[in-house]
Short mmCIF file of C-alpha atoms and ligand atoms in Angstrom, two decimals:
data_model
loop_
_atom_site.label_atom_id
_atom_site.label_comp_id
_atom_site.label_asym_id
_atom_site.label_seq_id
_atom_site.Cartn_x
_atom_site.Cartn_y
_atom_site.Cartn_z
CA MET A 282 14.49 68.30 -48.75
CA VAL A 283 13.57 71.85 -50.12
CA LYS A 284 15.54 72.22 -53.46
CA VAL A 285 16.55 75.07 -54.82
CA LEU A 286 18.53 76.02 -58.54
CA MET A 287 20.76 79.13 -58.84
CA VAL A 288 20.52 80.32 -62.63
CA CYS A 289 23.03 82.43 -64.86
CA LEU A 290 24.15 82.72 -68.09
CA GLY A 291 27.56 80.66 -68.16
CA ASN A 292 27.32 78.95 -64.73
CA ILE A 293 30.57 79.09 -64.37
CA CYS A 294 30.64 82.82 -63.15
CA ARG A 295 27.56 83.89 -60.94
CA SER A 296 25.41 80.32 -60.17
CA PRO A 297 28.27 78.54 -59.27
CA LEU A 298 29.30 81.23 -56.55
CA ALA A 299 25.54 81.56 -55.52
CA GLU A 300 25.53 78.07 -55.29
CA GLY A 301 28.44 77.93 -53.30
CA ILE A 302 27.38 79.97 -51.17
CA LEU A 303 24.12 79.47 -49.85
CA LYS A 304 25.40 76.44 -49.44
CA SER A 305 27.92 77.45 -46.28
CA LYS A 306 24.42 79.30 -44.86
CA VAL A 307 22.51 76.37 -44.93
CA ASP A 308 21.50 72.87 -43.48
CA GLN A 309 22.47 70.78 -46.47
CA SER A 310 20.96 68.03 -44.75
CA SER A 311 17.49 69.51 -45.65
CA VAL A 312 18.12 71.81 -48.14
CA PHE A 313 20.14 71.15 -51.79
CA VAL A 314 21.04 73.41 -53.92
CA ASP A 315 22.83 73.11 -57.80
CA SER A 316 22.87 76.06 -60.61
CA ALA A 317 22.88 76.01 -64.19
CA GLY A 318 23.39 78.16 -67.26
CA THR A 319 20.63 79.04 -69.54
CA GLY A 320 23.79 79.38 -72.54
CA GLY A 321 25.54 75.72 -73.30
CA TRP A 322 29.20 76.67 -73.89
CA HIS A 323 30.69 76.02 -70.98
CA ILE A 324 29.26 72.57 -70.00
CA GLY A 325 31.26 69.99 -68.12
CA GLU A 326 33.90 72.73 -67.11
CA LEU A 327 35.07 73.70 -63.85
CA PRO A 328 33.35 76.88 -62.31
CA ASP A 329 35.70 80.36 -63.59
CA ALA A 330 39.20 80.53 -61.84
CA ARG A 331 38.52 83.91 -60.81
CA SER A 332 35.10 82.51 -58.88
CA VAL A 333 36.97 79.90 -57.42
CA GLY A 334 39.52 82.12 -56.01
CA ILE A 335 36.65 84.85 -54.48
CA ALA A 336 34.85 81.87 -52.94
CA ARG A 337 37.93 80.14 -51.77
CA GLN A 338 39.10 83.75 -50.03
CA ASN A 339 35.62 83.14 -48.28
CA GLN A 340 36.41 79.92 -47.24
CA ILE A 341 34.21 78.45 -49.25
CA ASP A 342 35.08 75.73 -52.40
CA ILE A 343 33.60 75.92 -55.45
CA SER A 344 36.08 73.34 -57.31
CA ASP A 345 33.53 70.26 -57.03
CA GLN A 346 31.44 72.27 -59.37
CA ARG A 347 31.00 71.12 -63.22
CA CYS A 348 29.31 73.27 -65.34
CA ARG A 349 25.16 72.23 -66.82
CA LYS A 350 23.03 73.91 -69.11
CA PHE A 351 19.36 74.60 -67.05
CA LYS A 352 16.57 72.38 -68.68
CA VAL A 353 12.48 72.30 -68.80
CA SER A 354 13.22 69.34 -66.29
CA ASP A 355 14.36 71.39 -63.27
CA PHE A 356 11.23 73.47 -63.38
CA ASP A 357 9.37 70.24 -61.47
CA ASN A 358 12.47 69.33 -59.93
CA PHE A 359 13.04 72.30 -58.02
CA ASP A 360 11.00 74.66 -55.50
CA PHE A 361 12.90 77.73 -55.82
CA ILE A 362 14.73 79.43 -58.85
CA TYR A 363 16.54 82.33 -58.77
CA VAL A 364 18.30 83.97 -61.65
CA MET A 365 20.54 86.60 -61.71
CA ASP A 366 19.63 89.21 -64.45
CA SER A 367 16.41 89.96 -66.22
CA ALA A 368 18.01 88.40 -69.39
CA ASN A 369 18.49 85.40 -67.03
CA LEU A 370 14.99 86.12 -66.30
CA SER A 371 13.36 86.18 -69.76
CA ASP A 372 15.21 82.99 -70.81
CA VAL A 373 14.20 80.82 -68.25
CA LEU A 374 10.68 81.79 -67.99
CA SER A 375 10.24 81.66 -71.94
CA LEU A 376 10.84 77.89 -71.48
CA ALA A 377 8.12 77.22 -68.31
CA LYS A 378 5.08 75.37 -69.32
CA THR A 379 2.72 76.43 -66.54
CA GLU A 380 1.57 79.18 -64.12
CA ILE A 381 3.32 76.42 -61.81
CA HIS A 382 6.53 76.90 -63.35
CA ARG A 383 7.01 80.34 -63.83
CA ASN A 384 6.35 81.13 -60.12
CA LYS A 385 9.20 79.54 -59.08
CA VAL A 386 11.72 81.91 -60.92
CA LYS A 387 12.83 85.13 -58.79
CA MET A 388 15.75 87.69 -59.33
CA ILE A 389 17.62 86.69 -56.90
CA LEU A 390 18.43 90.50 -55.59
CA SER A 391 14.70 91.13 -55.99
CA HIS A 392 13.86 90.99 -51.97
CA GLN A 393 16.98 93.25 -50.92
CA GLU A 394 15.37 96.45 -49.95
CA GLY A 395 17.92 99.88 -50.85
CA VAL A 396 18.73 97.80 -53.65
CA HIS A 397 19.53 100.41 -56.72
CA THR A 398 19.52 97.45 -59.58
CA MET A 399 18.39 94.09 -59.48
CA GLU A 400 21.14 92.82 -61.63
CA VAL A 401 24.11 90.56 -60.56
CA PRO A 402 25.97 91.70 -63.23
CA ASP A 403 27.79 89.27 -65.40
CA PRO A 404 31.87 90.04 -64.59
CA TYR A 405 33.15 87.15 -67.42
CA TYR A 406 34.38 90.02 -69.36
CA GLY A 407 35.22 92.42 -66.13
CA GLY A 408 38.50 92.27 -63.64
CA GLU A 409 38.58 90.82 -60.35
CA ARG A 410 36.76 93.52 -58.94
CA GLY A 411 33.91 92.67 -60.26
CA PHE A 412 34.08 89.29 -58.81
CA GLU A 413 34.63 90.70 -55.10
CA LYS A 414 31.03 92.64 -55.86
CA VAL A 415 29.61 89.85 -57.11
CA PHE A 416 30.23 87.73 -54.57
CA ASN A 417 29.29 90.30 -51.90
CA LEU A 418 25.91 90.65 -53.36
CA LEU A 419 25.54 87.33 -53.88
CA ASP A 420 26.54 86.67 -50.06
CA GLU A 421 24.00 89.11 -48.64
CA ALA A 422 21.36 87.72 -51.04
CA SER A 423 21.82 83.75 -49.68
CA GLU A 424 21.38 85.47 -46.54
CA HIS A 425 18.43 86.58 -46.94
CA ILE A 426 17.17 83.31 -48.98
CA ALA A 427 18.78 81.04 -45.95
CA LYS A 428 16.58 82.70 -42.95
CA SER A 429 13.30 82.70 -45.62
CA LEU A 430 14.46 78.57 -45.91
CA SER A 431 14.46 77.80 -42.52
CA TYR A 432 10.97 78.90 -42.55
CA GLU A 433 10.24 76.14 -44.94
CA GLU A 434 12.07 73.64 -43.65
P1 LIG B 228 28.11 83.60 -66.02
O1 LIG B 228 28.84 84.75 -66.97
O2 LIG B 228 26.35 83.96 -66.79
O3 LIG B 228 28.07 84.88 -64.61
O4 LIG B 228 28.46 81.94 -65.90
C1 LIG B 228 29.52 84.16 -68.12
C2 LIG B 228 30.37 83.31 -68.27
C3 LIG B 228 30.41 83.18 -69.57
C4 LIG B 228 29.86 83.47 -70.96
C5 LIG B 228 28.85 84.84 -70.67
C6 LIG B 228 28.68 84.96 -68.72
N1 LIG B 228 30.05 83.17 -72.13
O5 LIG B 228 29.96 84.02 -73.20
O6 LIG B 228 30.83 82.23 -72.03
#
């Protein structure tokens, strides 16, 4: 089983979408996907309604997800940890204890050519358009990740 963790700040907007999108592109009997937030304000809550909505428009149900906080043991439990922006990256790396831990952490857009910015913008304080943009960025990124994982299985 390959294990992939998606991480953002709140674990209610971006990383739940990344989790749901990647799940839709992999064989879930061989790839385990989860998500977490570096912040703990929304623990136990459902994803933001706007994330649930844009996922549903794309035939993906993320309403079974519940928010949790990133924990240090995630470094041992997961093979790949994808963060959405550079703040997530420094927050997660600040908890890493070994080089092995640090090497598991990547910006989710880092492998995309022709993308001008490697940040998945935080859509929380914006409108619906922001969620559509985030969905499209994560959909493309997850396509790359799903392909790269097919070599790991
Ligand atoms: P996310 O967005 O990191 O994509 O889940 C956020 C959601 C909530 C907050 C910040 C970012 N917040 O400050 O409550």
